[in-house]
Coordinates of C-alpha atoms and ligand atoms in Angstrom, one line a residue:
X1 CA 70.2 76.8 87.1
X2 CA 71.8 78.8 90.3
X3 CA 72.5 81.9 88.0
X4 CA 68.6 81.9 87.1
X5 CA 67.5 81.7 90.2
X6 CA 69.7 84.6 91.6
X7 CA 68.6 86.9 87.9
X8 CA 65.1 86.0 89.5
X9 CA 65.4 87.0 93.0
X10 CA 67.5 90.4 91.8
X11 CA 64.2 91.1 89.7
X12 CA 62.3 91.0 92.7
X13 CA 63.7 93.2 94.3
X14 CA 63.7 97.7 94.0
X15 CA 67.4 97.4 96.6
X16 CA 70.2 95.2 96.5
X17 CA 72.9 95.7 98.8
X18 CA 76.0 93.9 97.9
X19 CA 79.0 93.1 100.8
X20 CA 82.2 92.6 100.1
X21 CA 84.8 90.1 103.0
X22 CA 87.0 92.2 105.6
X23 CA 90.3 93.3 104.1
X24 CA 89.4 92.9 100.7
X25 CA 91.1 92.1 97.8
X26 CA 90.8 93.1 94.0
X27 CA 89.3 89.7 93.1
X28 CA 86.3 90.7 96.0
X29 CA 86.0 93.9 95.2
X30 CA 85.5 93.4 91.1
X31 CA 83.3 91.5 91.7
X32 CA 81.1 93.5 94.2
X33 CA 81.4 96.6 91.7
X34 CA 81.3 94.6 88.4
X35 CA 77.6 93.0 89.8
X36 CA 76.7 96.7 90.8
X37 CA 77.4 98.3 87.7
X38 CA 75.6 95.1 85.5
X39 CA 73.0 95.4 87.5
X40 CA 72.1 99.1 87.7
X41 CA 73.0 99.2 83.9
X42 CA 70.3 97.0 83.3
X43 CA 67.9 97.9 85.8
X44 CA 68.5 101.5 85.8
X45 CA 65.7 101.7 88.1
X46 CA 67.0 99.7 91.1
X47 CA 68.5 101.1 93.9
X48 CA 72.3 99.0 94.0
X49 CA 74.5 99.6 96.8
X50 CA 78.2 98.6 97.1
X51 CA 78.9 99.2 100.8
X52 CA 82.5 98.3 102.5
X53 CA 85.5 99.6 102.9
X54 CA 88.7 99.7 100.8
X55 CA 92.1 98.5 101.1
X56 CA 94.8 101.3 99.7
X57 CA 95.6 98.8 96.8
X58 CA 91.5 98.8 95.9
X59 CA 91.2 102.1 95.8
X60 CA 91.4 102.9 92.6
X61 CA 88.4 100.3 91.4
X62 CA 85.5 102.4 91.9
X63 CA 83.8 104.1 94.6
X64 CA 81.6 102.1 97.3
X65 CA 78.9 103.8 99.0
X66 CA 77.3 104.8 102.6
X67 CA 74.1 103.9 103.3
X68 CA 71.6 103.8 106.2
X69 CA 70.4 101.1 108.3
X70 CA 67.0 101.9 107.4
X71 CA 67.6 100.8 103.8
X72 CA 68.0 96.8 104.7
X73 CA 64.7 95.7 105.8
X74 CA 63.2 95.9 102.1
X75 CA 66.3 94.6 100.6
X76 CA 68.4 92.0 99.0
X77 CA 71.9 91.6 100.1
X78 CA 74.6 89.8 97.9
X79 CA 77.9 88.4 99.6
X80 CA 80.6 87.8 97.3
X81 CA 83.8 86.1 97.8
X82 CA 83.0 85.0 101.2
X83 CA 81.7 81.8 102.7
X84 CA 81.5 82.1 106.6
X85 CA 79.0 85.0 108.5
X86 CA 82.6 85.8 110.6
X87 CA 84.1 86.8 107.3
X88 CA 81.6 89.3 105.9
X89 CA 82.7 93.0 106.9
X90 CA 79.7 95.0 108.1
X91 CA 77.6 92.7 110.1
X92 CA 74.4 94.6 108.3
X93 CA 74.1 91.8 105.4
X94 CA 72.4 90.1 108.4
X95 CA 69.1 92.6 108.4
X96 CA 69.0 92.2 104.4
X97 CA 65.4 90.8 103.7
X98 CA 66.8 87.7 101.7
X99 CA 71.1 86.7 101.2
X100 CA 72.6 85.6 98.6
X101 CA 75.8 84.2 98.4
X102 CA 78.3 84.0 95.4
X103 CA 81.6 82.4 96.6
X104 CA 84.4 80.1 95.1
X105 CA 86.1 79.0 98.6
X106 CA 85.2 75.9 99.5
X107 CA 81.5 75.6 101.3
X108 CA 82.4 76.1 105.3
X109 CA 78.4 77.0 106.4
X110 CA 75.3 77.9 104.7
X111 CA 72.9 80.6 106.1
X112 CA 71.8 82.3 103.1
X113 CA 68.4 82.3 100.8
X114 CA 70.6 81.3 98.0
X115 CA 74.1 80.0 98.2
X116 CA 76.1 80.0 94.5
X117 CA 79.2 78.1 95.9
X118 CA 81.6 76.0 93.3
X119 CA 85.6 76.1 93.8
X120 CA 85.8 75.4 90.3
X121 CA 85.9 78.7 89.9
X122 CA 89.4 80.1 90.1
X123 CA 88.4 83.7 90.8
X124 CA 84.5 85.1 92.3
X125 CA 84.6 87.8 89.3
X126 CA 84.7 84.7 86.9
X127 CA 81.8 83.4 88.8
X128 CA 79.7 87.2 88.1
X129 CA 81.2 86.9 84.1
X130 CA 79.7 83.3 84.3
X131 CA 76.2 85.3 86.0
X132 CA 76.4 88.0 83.5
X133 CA 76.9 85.3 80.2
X134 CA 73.9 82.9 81.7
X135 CA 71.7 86.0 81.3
X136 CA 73.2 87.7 78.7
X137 CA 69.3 88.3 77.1
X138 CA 68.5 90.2 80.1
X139 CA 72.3 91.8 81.6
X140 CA 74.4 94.1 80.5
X141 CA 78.4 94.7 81.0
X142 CA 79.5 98.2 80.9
X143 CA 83.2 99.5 80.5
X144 CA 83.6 99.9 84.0
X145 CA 82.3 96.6 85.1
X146 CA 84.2 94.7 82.4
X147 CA 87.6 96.5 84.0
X148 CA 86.8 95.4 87.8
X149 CA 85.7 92.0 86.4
X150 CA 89.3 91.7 84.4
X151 CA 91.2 93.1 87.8
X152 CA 89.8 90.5 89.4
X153 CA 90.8 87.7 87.2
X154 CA 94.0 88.9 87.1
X155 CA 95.0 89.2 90.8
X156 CA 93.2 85.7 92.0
X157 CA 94.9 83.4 88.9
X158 CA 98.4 85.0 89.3
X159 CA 97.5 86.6 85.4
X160 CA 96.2 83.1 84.6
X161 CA 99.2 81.5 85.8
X162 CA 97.9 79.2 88.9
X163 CA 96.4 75.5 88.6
X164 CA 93.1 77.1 88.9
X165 CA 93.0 78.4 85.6
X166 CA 90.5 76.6 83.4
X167 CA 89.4 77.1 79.5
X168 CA 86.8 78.7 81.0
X169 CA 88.4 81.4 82.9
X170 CA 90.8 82.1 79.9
X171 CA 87.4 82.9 77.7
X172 CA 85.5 84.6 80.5
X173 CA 89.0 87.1 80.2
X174 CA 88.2 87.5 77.0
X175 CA 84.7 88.3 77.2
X176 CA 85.7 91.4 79.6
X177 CA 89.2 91.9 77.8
X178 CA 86.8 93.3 74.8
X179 CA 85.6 96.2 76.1
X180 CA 87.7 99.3 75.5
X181 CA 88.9 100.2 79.3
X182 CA 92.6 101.2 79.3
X183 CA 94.6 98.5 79.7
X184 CA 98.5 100.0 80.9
X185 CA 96.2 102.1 83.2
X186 CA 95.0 99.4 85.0
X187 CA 98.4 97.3 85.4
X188 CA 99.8 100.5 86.8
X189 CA 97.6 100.5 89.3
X190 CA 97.5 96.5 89.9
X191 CA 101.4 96.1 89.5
X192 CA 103.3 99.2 90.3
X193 CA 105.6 99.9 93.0
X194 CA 107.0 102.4 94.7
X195 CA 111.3 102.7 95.3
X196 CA 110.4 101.6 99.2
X197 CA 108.2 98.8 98.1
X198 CA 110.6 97.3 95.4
X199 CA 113.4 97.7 98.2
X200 CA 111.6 96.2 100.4
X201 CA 111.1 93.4 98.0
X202 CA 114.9 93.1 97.6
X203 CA 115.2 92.6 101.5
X204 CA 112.5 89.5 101.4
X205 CA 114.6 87.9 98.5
X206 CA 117.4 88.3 100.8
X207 CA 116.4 87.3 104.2
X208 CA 113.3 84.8 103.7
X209 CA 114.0 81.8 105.7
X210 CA 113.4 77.8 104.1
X211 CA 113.4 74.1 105.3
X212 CA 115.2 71.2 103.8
X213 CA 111.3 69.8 103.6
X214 CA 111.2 72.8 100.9
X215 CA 109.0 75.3 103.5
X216 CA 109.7 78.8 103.0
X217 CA 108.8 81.4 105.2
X218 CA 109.2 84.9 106.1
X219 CA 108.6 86.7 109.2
X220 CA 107.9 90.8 108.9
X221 CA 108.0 92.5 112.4
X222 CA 107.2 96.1 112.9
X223 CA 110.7 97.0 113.5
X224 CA 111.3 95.9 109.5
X225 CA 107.9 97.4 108.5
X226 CA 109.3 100.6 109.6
X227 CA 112.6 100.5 108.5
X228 CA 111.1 100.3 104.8
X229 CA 108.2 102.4 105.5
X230 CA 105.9 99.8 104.6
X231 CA 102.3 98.9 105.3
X232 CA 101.5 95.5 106.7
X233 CA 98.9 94.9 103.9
X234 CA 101.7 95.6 101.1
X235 CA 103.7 93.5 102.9
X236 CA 101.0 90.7 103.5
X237 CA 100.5 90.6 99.7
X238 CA 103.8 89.8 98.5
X239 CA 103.8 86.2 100.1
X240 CA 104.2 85.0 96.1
X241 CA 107.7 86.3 95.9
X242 CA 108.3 83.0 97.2
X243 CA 106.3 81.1 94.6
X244 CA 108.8 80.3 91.9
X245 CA 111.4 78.5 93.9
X246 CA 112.4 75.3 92.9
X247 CA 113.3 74.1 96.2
X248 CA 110.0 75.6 98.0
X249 CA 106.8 73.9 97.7
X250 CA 104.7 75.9 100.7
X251 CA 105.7 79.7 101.7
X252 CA 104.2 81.5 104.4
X253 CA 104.1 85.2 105.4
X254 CA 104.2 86.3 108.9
X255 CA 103.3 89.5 109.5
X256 CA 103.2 91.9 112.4
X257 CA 99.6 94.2 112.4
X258 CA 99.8 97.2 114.9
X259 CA 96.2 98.3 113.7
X260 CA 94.7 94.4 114.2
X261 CA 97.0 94.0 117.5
X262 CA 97.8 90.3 115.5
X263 CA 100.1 88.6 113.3
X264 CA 98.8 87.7 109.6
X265 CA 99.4 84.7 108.1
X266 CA 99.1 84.1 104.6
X267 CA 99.9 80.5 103.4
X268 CA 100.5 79.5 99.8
X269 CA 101.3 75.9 98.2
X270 CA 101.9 73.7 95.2
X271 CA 101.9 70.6 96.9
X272 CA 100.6 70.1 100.1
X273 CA 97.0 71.3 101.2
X274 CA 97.1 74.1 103.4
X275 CA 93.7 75.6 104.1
X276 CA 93.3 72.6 107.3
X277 CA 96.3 73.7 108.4
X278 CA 95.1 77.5 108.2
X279 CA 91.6 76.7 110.1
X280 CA 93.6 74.6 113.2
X281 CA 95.0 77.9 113.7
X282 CA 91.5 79.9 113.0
X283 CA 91.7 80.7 109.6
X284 CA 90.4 79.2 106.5
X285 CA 90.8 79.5 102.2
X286 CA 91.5 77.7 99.5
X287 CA 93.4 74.4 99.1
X288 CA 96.4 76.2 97.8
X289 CA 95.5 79.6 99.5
X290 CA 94.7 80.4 102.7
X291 CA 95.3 83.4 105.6
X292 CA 95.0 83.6 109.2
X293 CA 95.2 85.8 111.8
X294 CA 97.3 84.8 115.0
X295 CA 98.1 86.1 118.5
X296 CA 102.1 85.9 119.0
X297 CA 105.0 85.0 117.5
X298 CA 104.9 81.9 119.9
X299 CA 102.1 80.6 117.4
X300 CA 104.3 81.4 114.5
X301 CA 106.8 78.9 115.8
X302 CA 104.2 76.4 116.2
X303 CA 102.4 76.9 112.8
X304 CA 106.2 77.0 111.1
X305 CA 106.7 73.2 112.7
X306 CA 103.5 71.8 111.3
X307 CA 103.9 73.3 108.1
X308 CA 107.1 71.7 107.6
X309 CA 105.8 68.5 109.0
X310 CA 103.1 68.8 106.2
X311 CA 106.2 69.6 103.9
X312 CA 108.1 66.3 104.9
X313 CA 104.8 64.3 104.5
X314 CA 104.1 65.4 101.0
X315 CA 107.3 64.5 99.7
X316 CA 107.5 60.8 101.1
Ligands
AMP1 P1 95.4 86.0 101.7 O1 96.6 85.2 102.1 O2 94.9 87.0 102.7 O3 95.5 86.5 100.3 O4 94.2 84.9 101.6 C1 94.2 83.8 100.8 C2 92.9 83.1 100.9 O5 92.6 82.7 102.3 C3 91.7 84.0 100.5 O6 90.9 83.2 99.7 C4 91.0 84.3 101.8 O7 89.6 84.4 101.6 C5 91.4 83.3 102.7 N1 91.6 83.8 104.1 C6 92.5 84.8 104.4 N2 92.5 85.1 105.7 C7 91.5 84.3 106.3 C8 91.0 84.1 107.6 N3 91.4 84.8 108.6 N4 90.0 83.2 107.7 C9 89.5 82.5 106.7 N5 90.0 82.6 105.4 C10 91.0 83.5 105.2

């Protein structure tokens, strides 16, 4: 079994260094902090090492740490919730002695000592539940790492609400749910907004823009980002405002980055598969998820025509 394999190749090693994707999200970052606090609680003597940076809404999952180069050569790094090199934030993972990979997008290149890769998965923390109950003689889940773990399941199945959800993930919830971490603490910080950010959610619900194909899309420029006082992230994230429309069966987010100098794109479905529409434009995700970044809003246009095409063709 993969989750042997990986138990084994952790044993071996005093340092594991463990990388989390660029911009990531709760689902990425559970699951980089849920495996570091398993691991150090049940190999107290290892060195683990959660390096990255967080996004504001990750913040408040635990703290990742600064380390120096010098500490790769005798290590193990661990990617999780990436597939592609491009992907990984910190281009470090590369001087790692051995890689592996834990990932539940589907398979886009393999350059790592072990890759753990299955999309059957609907979240990468339910993959490091499903590492942590495979070795349950040897691992064990703290309070801390069973919170991360839950954040994550929560954020990537829409609170078990997506096609993704299996039996599985529901009981994996529950194996985490047990522990005694505060649960309205962590919904606070998961779910609430401020008075600019629920106005701001009132203005997409009355301006997004839709097809007769059933394509709904929004497009967020910096003049709006300002007006509301809102974060190109926050806005980013709310793409699933659009998710519950009877008439819409793909929605898209377009939004302006000052910081990247680009446009993100963050494409959601129910019907048609969007993540080869996502990589023709250099992007990539999941069949029913996927992002991209883009130069202008002449790109926009263009991605907004095949998108409806891909609309149109789904329903004949
Ligand atoms: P997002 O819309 O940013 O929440 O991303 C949805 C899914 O698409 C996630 O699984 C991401 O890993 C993936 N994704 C987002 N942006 C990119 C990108 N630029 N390239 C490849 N995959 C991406």
């Amino acid at each position: 079994m993969i989750t042997n394999q990986i138990l084994n190749m952790i044993e071996k090693y005093k340092t594991i260094i463990i990388h989390h994707h660029v911009n990531p999200d709760p689902d990425c970052i559970g699951s980089q902090l849920g495996l570091k606090y398993i691991i150090k609680e049940s190999y107290p003597e290892k060195l683990v090492y959660a390096v990255g940076e967080h996004v504001d809404r990750t913040e408040f999952m635990g703290k990742l740490d600064k380390i120096e180069d010098s500490i790769y050569s005798d290590a193990l790094v661990i990617i999780v919730d990436v597939g592609d090199k491009l992907r990984v934030f910190d281009k470090r993972f590369l001087k790692g002695k051995e890689i592996i990979k834990i990932d539940h997008h589907p398979l886009t290149e393999e350059f790592c000592t072990l890759e753990w890769v299955d999309t059957n998965f609907a979240s990468c923390t339910e993959m490091v539940i499903d590492f942590y109950l495979q070795n349950k003689d040897k691992l064990n889940m703290t309070e801390d790492a069973a919170k991360v773990l839950y954040a994550g399941l929560l954020t990537d199945t829409g609170r078990f609400y997506f096609n993704s959800v299996t039996e599985r993930t529901l009981s994996h919830g529950a194996e985490v749910y047990k522990y005694g971490f505060n649960k309205q603490e962590l919904y606070a910080n998961l779910y609430y907004k401020s008075i600019a950010e629920m106005k701001f959610s009132g203005f997409l619900m009355n301006n997004f823009s839709y097809t007769k194909n059933g394509l709904g899309y929004m497009k967020i420029d910096q003049k709006i980002l300002d007006e509301f006082n809102i974060k190109p992230e926050f806005a980013s994230s709310m793409v699933n405002i659009l998710a519950n429309i009877t008439e819409i069966i793909m929605w898209i987010f377009f939004t302006e980055d000052k910081k990247l100098g680009k446009i993100r794109v963050n494409f959601r479905s129910r019907g048609p598969i969007i993540n080869k529409l996502a990589a023709k434009y250099g992007g990539g995700g999941h069949i029913f998820a996927s992002g991209a970044h883009v130069e202008n809003w002449g790109i926009v246009d263009k991605i907004i025509a095949d998108a409806d095409i891909l609309c149109q063709e789904f329903n004949k």
